[in-house]
XYZ file of C-alpha atoms in Angstrom:
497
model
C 22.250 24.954 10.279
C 21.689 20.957 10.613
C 20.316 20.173 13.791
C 20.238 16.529 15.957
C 17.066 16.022 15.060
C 18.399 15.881 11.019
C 21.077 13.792 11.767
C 19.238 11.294 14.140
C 16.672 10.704 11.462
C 19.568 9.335 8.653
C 21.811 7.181 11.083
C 20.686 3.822 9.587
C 21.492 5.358 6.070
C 24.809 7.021 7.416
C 25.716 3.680 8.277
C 25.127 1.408 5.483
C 26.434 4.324 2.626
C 29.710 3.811 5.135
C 29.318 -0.124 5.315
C 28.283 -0.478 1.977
C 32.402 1.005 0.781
C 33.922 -0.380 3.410
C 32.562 -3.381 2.405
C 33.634 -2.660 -0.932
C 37.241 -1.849 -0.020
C 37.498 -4.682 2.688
C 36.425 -7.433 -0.367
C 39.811 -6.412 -2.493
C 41.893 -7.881 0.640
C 39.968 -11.084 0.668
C 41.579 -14.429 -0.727
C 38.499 -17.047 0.015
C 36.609 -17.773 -2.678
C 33.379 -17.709 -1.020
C 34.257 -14.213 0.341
C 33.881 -15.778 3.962
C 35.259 -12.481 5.529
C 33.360 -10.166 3.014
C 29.066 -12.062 4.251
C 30.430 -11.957 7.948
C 31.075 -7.958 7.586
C 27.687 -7.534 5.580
C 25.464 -9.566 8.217
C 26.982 -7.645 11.279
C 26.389 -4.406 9.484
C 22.506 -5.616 8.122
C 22.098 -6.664 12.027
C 23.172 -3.690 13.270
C 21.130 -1.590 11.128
C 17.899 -3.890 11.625
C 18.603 -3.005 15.745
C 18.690 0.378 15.099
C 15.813 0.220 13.283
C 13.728 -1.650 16.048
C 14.570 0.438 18.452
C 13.451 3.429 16.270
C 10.190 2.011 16.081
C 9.343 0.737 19.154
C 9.875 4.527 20.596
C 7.023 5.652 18.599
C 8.566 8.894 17.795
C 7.981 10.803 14.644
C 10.205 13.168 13.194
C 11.431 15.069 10.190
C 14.737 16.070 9.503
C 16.665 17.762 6.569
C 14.421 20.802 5.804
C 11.056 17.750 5.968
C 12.775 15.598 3.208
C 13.221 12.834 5.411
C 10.975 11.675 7.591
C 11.309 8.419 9.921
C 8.119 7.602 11.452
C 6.807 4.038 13.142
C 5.449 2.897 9.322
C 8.722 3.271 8.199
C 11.344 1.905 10.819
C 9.094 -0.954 11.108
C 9.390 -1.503 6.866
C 13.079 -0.675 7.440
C 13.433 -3.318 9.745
C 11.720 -6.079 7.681
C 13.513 -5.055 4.666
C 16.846 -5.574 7.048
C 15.741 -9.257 8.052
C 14.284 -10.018 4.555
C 17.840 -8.702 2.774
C 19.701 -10.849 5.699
C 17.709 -13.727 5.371
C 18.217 -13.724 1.304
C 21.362 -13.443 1.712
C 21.959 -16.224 3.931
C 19.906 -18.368 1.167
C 22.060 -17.078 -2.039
C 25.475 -17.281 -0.579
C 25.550 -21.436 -0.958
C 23.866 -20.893 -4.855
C 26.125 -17.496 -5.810
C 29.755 -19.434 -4.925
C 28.803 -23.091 -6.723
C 28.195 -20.657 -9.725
C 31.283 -18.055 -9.597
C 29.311 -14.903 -8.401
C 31.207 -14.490 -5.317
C 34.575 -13.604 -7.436
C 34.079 -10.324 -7.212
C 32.060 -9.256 -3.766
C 29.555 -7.047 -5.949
C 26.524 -9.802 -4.234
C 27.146 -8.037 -0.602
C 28.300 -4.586 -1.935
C 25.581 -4.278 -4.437
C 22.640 -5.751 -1.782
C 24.186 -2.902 0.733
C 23.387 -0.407 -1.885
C 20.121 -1.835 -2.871
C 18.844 -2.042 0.726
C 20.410 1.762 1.329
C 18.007 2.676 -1.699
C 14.880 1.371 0.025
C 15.300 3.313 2.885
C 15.666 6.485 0.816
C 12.773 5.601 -0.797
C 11.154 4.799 2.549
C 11.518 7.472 4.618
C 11.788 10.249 1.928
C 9.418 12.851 2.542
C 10.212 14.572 -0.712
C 9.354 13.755 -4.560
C 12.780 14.165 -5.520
C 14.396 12.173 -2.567
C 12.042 9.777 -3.705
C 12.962 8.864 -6.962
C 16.573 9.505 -6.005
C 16.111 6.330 -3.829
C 14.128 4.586 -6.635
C 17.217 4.933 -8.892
C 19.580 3.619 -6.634
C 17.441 0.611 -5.894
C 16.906 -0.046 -9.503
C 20.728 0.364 -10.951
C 21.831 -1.878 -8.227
C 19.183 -4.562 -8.814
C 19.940 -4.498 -12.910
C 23.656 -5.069 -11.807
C 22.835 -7.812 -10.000
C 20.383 -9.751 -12.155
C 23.732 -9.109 -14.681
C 26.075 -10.687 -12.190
C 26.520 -13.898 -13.701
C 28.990 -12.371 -16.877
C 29.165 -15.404 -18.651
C 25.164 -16.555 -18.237
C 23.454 -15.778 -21.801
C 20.004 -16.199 -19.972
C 20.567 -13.689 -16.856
C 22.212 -10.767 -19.550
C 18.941 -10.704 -21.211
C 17.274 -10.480 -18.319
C 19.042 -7.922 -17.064
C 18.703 -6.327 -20.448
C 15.326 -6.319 -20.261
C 15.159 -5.259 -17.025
C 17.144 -1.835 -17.662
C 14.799 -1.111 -20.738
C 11.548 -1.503 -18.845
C 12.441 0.089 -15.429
C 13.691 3.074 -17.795
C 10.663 3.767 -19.074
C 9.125 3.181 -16.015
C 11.338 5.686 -13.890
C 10.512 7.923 -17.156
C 6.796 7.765 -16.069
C 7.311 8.410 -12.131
C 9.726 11.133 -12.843
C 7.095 12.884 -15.833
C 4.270 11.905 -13.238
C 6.334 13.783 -10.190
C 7.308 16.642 -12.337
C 3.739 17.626 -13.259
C 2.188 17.556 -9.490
C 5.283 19.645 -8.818
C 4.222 21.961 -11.593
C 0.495 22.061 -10.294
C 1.748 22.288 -6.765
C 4.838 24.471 -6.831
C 6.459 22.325 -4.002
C 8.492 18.984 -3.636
C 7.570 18.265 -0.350
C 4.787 15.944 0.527
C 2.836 17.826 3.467
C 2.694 20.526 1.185
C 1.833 19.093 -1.943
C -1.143 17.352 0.254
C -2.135 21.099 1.696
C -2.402 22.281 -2.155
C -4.656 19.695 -3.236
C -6.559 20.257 -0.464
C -7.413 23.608 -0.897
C -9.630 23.168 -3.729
C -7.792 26.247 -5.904
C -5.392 23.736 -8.391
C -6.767 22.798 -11.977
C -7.991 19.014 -11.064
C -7.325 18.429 -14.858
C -3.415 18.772 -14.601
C -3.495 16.993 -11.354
C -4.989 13.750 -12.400
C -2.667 13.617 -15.742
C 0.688 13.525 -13.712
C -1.437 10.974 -11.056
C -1.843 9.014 -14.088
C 2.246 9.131 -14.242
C 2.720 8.467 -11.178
C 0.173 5.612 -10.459
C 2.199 3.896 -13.409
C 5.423 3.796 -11.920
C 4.391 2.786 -8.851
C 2.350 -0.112 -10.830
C 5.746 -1.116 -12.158
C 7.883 -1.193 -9.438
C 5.110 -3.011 -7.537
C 4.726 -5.620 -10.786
C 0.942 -5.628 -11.461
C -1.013 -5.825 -14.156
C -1.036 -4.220 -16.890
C 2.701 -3.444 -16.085
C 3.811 -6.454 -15.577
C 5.553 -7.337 -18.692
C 9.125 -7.537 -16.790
C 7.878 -9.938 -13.920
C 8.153 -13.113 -15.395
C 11.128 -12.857 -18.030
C 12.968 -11.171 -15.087
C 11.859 -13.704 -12.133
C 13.430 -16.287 -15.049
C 15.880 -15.894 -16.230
C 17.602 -13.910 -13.239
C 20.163 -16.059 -11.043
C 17.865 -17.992 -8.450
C 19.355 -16.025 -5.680
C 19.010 -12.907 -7.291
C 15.632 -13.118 -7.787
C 14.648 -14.040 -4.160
C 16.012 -10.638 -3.769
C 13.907 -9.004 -6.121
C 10.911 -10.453 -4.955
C 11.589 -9.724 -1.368
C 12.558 -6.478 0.086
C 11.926 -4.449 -2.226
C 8.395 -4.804 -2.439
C 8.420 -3.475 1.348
C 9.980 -0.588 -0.206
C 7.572 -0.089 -2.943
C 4.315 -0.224 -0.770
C 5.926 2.226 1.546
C 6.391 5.019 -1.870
C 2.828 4.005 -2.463
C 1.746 4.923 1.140
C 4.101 8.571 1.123
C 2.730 9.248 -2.602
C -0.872 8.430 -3.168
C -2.071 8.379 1.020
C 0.000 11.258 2.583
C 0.465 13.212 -0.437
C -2.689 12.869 -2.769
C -5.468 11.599 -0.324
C -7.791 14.265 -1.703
C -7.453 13.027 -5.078
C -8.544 8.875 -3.434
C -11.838 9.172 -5.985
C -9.305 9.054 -9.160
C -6.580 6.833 -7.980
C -8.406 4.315 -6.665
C -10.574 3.965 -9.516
C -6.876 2.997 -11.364
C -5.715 0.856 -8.531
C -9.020 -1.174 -8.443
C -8.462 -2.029 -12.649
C -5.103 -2.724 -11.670
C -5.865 -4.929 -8.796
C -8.800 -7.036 -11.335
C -5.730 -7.100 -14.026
C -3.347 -8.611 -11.580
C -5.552 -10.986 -10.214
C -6.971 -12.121 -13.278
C -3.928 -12.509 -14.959
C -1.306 -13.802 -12.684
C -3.685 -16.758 -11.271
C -4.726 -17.514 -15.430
C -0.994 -17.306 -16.752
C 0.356 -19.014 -13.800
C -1.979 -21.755 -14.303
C 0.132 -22.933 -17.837
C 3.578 -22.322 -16.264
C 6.189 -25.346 -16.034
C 8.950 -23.091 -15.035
C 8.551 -22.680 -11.169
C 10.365 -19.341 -11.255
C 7.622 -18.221 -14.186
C 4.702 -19.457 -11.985
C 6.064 -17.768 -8.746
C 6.403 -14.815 -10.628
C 2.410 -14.850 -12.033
C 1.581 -15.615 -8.276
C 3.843 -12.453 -7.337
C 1.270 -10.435 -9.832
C -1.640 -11.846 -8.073
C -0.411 -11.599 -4.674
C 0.047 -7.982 -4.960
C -3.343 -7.402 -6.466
C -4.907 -8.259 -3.388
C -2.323 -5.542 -1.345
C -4.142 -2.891 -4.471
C -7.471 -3.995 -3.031
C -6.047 -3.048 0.454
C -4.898 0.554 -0.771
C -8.578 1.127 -2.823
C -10.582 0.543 0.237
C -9.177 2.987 2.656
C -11.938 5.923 1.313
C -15.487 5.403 0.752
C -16.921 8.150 -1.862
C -15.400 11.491 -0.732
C -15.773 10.912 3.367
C -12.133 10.161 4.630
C -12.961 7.709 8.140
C -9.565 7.833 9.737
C -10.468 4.233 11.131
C -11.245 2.483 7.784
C -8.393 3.854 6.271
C -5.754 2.538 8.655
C -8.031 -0.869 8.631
C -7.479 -0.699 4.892
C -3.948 0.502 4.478
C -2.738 -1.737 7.734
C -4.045 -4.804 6.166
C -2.423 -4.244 2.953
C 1.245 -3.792 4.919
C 0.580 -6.770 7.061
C -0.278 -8.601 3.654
C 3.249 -7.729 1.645
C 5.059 -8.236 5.365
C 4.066 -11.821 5.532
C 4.053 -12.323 1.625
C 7.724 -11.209 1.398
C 8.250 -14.072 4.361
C 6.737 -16.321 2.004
C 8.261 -15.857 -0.916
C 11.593 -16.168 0.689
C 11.204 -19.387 2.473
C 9.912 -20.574 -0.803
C 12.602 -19.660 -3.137
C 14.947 -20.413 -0.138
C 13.765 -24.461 -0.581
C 14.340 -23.969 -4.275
C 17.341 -22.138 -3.772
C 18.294 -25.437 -1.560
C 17.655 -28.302 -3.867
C 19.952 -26.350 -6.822
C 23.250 -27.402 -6.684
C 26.551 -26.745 -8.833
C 25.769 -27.486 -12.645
C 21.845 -27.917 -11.827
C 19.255 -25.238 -11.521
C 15.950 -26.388 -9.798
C 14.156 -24.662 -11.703
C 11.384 -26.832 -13.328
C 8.510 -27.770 -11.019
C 9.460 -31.683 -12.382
C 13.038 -31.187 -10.106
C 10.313 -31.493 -7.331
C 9.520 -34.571 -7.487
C 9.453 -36.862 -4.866
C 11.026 -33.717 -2.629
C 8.749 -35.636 0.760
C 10.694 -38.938 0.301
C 14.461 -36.530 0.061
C 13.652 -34.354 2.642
C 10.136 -34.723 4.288
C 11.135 -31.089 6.122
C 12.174 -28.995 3.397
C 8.918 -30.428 1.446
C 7.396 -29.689 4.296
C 8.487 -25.984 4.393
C 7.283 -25.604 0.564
C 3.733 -26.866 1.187
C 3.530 -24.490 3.838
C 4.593 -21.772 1.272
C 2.487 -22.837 -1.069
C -0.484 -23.350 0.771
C 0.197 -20.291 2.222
C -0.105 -18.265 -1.020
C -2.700 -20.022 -1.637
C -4.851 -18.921 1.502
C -5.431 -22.018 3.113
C -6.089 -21.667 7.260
C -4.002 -22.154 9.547
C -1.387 -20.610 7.606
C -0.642 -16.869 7.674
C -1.974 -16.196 4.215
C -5.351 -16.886 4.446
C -5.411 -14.339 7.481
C -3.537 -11.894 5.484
C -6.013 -12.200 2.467
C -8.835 -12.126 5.390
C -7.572 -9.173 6.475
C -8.011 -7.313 3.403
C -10.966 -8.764 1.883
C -12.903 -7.574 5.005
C -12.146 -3.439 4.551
C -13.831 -4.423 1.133
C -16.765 -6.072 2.389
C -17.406 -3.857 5.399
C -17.657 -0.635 3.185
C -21.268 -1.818 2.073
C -20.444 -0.582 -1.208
C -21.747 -3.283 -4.167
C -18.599 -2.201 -6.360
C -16.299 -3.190 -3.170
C -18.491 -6.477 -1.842
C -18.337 -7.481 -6.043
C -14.587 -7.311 -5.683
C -14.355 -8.790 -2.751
C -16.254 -11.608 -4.343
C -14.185 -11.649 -7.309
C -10.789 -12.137 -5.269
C -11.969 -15.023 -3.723
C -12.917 -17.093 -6.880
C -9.645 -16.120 -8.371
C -7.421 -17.642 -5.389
C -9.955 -20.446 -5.419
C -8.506 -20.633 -9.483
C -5.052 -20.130 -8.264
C -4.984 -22.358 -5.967
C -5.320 -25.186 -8.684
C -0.983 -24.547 -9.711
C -0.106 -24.281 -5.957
C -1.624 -27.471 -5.096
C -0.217 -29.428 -8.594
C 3.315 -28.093 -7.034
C 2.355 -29.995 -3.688
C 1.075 -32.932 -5.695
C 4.380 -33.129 -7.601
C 6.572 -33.084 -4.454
C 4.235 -35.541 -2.749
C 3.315 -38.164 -5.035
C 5.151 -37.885 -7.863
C 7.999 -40.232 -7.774
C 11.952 -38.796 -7.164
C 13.791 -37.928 -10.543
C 17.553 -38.469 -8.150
C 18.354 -40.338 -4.825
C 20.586 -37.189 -4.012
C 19.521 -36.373 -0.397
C 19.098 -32.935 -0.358
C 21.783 -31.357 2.548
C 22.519 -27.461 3.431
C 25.039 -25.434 5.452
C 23.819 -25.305 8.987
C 23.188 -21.378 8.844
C 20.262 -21.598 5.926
C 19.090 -25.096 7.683
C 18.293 -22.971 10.699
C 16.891 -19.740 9.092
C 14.952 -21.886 6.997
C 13.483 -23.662 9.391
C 12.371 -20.345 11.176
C 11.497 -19.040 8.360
C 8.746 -21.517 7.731
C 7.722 -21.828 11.099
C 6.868 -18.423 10.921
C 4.460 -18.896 8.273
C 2.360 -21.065 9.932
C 2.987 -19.251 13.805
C 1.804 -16.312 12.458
C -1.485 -17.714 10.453
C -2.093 -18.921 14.053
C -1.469 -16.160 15.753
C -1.307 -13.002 13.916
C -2.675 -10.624 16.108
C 1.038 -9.180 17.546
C 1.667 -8.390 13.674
C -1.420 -6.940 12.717
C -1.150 -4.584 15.745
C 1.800 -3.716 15.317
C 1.070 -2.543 11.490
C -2.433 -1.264 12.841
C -0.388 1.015 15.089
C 1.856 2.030 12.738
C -0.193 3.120 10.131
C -2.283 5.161 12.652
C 0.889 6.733 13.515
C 2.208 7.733 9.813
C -1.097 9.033 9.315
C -1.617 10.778 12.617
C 1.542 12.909 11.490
């Protein structure tokens, strides 16, 4: 028998599945072009949802539902909520860019996002291996369709092309990984599989082989180093709005499978995957900020940074266990820093590829870091809103970056460990490197003189979410403290249960 308690814990889900093909249906009655009636139903249905969420998390409650496959805990309403905003606010940005370039002809943008956001919340709150890649799949499918949205674009099909290939054989290695610790184990849900490894009785040897698995298809979806091949060609030669979405949201959702997989489920096994999630997080950092460095293409260098940026959230997850002693405090130090760092990285990211997003218009793609040129003298604000971004990334104080990157380096230094305090050290001289193709961006929009007189305008919607969205970035390098308790808290919580 189902009780309350199982159907209380899959509202939010039970409502955007519903949305999501009503939605669908709803879009064949619409005439406009720019599927006017089609964004209002989405955003009253991603704002509902994002409520819900909120109001899940600020009760504190934990609870599992579904036979423990689905659990909805403070960690994950609160990453259920961002994910909400973040999909809202991308689509706000991408609905000016997807109609100038015919995208909107069909509705799949808002039916297709729906689905992509209802994946991330599978893969969220699942409490089950299975559930989780069952979410994973429906995040991917919808996000290849969508890089493919633009039929008639020779650039985004091989994108999306290569896209397919590469997440295949990455689902292939989460799905091989999952299968073996469910061979070793003899269960599929994640308290148990933790309460196996624990006692000491499975072979360690078959263990660590499907951890290997696993650890690389979480390295995928997450877009480090050494799997990082799809990052850049995808970032590309995806539609602009498209890949705001890509590198948004679902990176919320992807630290969250991280947390449920490697922290909840295989915390006993910390000693082996964080030796692979420290050469990972050197990989990432060493490569993004050096590739980035020879990018012209600002979607290419944004995507390097992306591989960077989340190679400081790996040095968040490696520092949560010293040797085999498991302090409850310095892992939710760790593991709360890392989700306050891919919080305010995915509000970033958006406002940044929201200004880029801004200055193409029908027949142009800003795409080039030469289109921003002279952006100050167009539009002091909007150039204003970039440097922010950028200098953000970057980890320049005041701005909510350098606290996040503070935030993480100290778990690292704290531990007293050489190994950590050495990478720790290393970090900082590679964002000192990176920041060399952030600044050159500033430079260019500064002092570089205006390729067009065209004074850049937007609809009054992304104006004002824009405009938040970058004040945020520097309110909350001022004063982060409300965020970093609240992820402090709920970290403390997902553990606690």
């Amino acid at each position: 028998m189902i009780d309350n308690i199982s159907w209380l814990s899959i509202y939010p889900e039970i409502v955007l599945l519903v949305m999501g093909c009503v939605i669908t249906l709803v879009d064949l009655g619409v005439k406009s072009a720019r599927r006017t009636g089609t964004y209002v139903l989405t955003m009253l249905t991603l704002a509902v949802v994002a409520v819900m969420q909120a109001n899940y998390a600020l009760s504190g409650n934990t609870f599992y539902g579904w036979s423990n496959m689905v659990v909805s805990d403070a960690m994950g309403n609160w990453l259920k909520c961002f994910a909400t905003v973040a999909m809202m606010v991308t689509l706000v940005y991408a609905r000016p860019y997807a109609g100038d370039r015919d995208m909107l002809r069909g509705g799949e943008l808002f039916s297709l996002s729906t689905f992509a956001l209802l994946g991330m919340f599978i893969m969220i709150s699942a409490n089950n291996l299975l559930l989780i890649y069952l979410g994973l799949e429906l995040l991917t499918l919808a996000s290849y369709a969508l890089v493919a949205l633009r039929r008639d674009h020779t650039v985004a099909t091989e994108a999306a092309m290569k896209y397919f290939v590469l997440g295949s054989l990455a689902s292939g290695f989460l799905l091989y990984g999952l299968s073996m610790v469910y061979g070793a184990t003899g269960s599929l849900d994640i308290g148990e599989v933790f309460k196996a490894i624990s006692s000491g009785e499975l072979k360690h040897q078959v263990l660590v082989f499907g951890l290997v698995f696993v650890v690389a298809g979480l390295a995928f979806k997450l877009g480090v180093a050494p799997f990082h091949m799809w990052v850049p060609d995808v970032y590309q030669g995806a539609p602009t709005a498209i890949t705001a979405l890509i590198g948004g949201a679902p990176k919320l959702a992807a630290f969250a499978i991280v947390i449920r997989l490697l922290v909840d489920g295989m915390l006993p096994l910390a000693f082996d995957w964080q030796q692979m999630l420290a050469v990972m997080a050197i990989a990432s950092l060493l490569v993004g900020n050096l590739a980035a460095i020879a990018q012209t293409n600002i979607k290419r260098m944004l995507a390097y940074s992306t591989i960077s940026q989340m190679g400081f959230v790996l040095l968040g997850l490696l520092s949560g266990v010293i040797g085999s002693e498991v302090d409850p405090t310095r892992a939710a130090n760790a593991y709360s820093s890392s989700m306050f760092y891919v919080v305010t990285y995915v509000l970033t990211t958006l406002a940044a590829f929201g200004v880029i997003l801004l200055l193409s218009r029908e027949g142009f793609e800003s795409e080039e870091i030469a289109d921003l040129a002279g952006l100050n003298q167009r539009s002091p604000l909007y150039a204003g809103i970039m440097a922010a971004c950028l200098f953000s990334m970057a980890g320049i104080p005041p701005l909510v970056g350098f606290y996040a990157k503070l935030a993480v380096l100290q778990p690292l230094v704290a531990s007293g460990q050489s190994f950590y305090i050495g990478l720790a050290v290393f970090a900082v001289i590679m964002s000192l490197i990176g920041a060399f193709y952030y600044l050159r961006v500033v430079k260019v929009m500064y002092f570089d003189k205006p390729l067009t007189a065209t004074t850049v305008s937007a609809p009054w919607d992304v104006r004002a979410v824009l405009t938040v969205n970058g004040a945020l970035v520097l309110i909350l390098g001022i004063v982060p403290g409300g965020l970093m308790s609240l992820c402090a808290d709920a970290i403390v919580r997902a553990l606690a249960s």
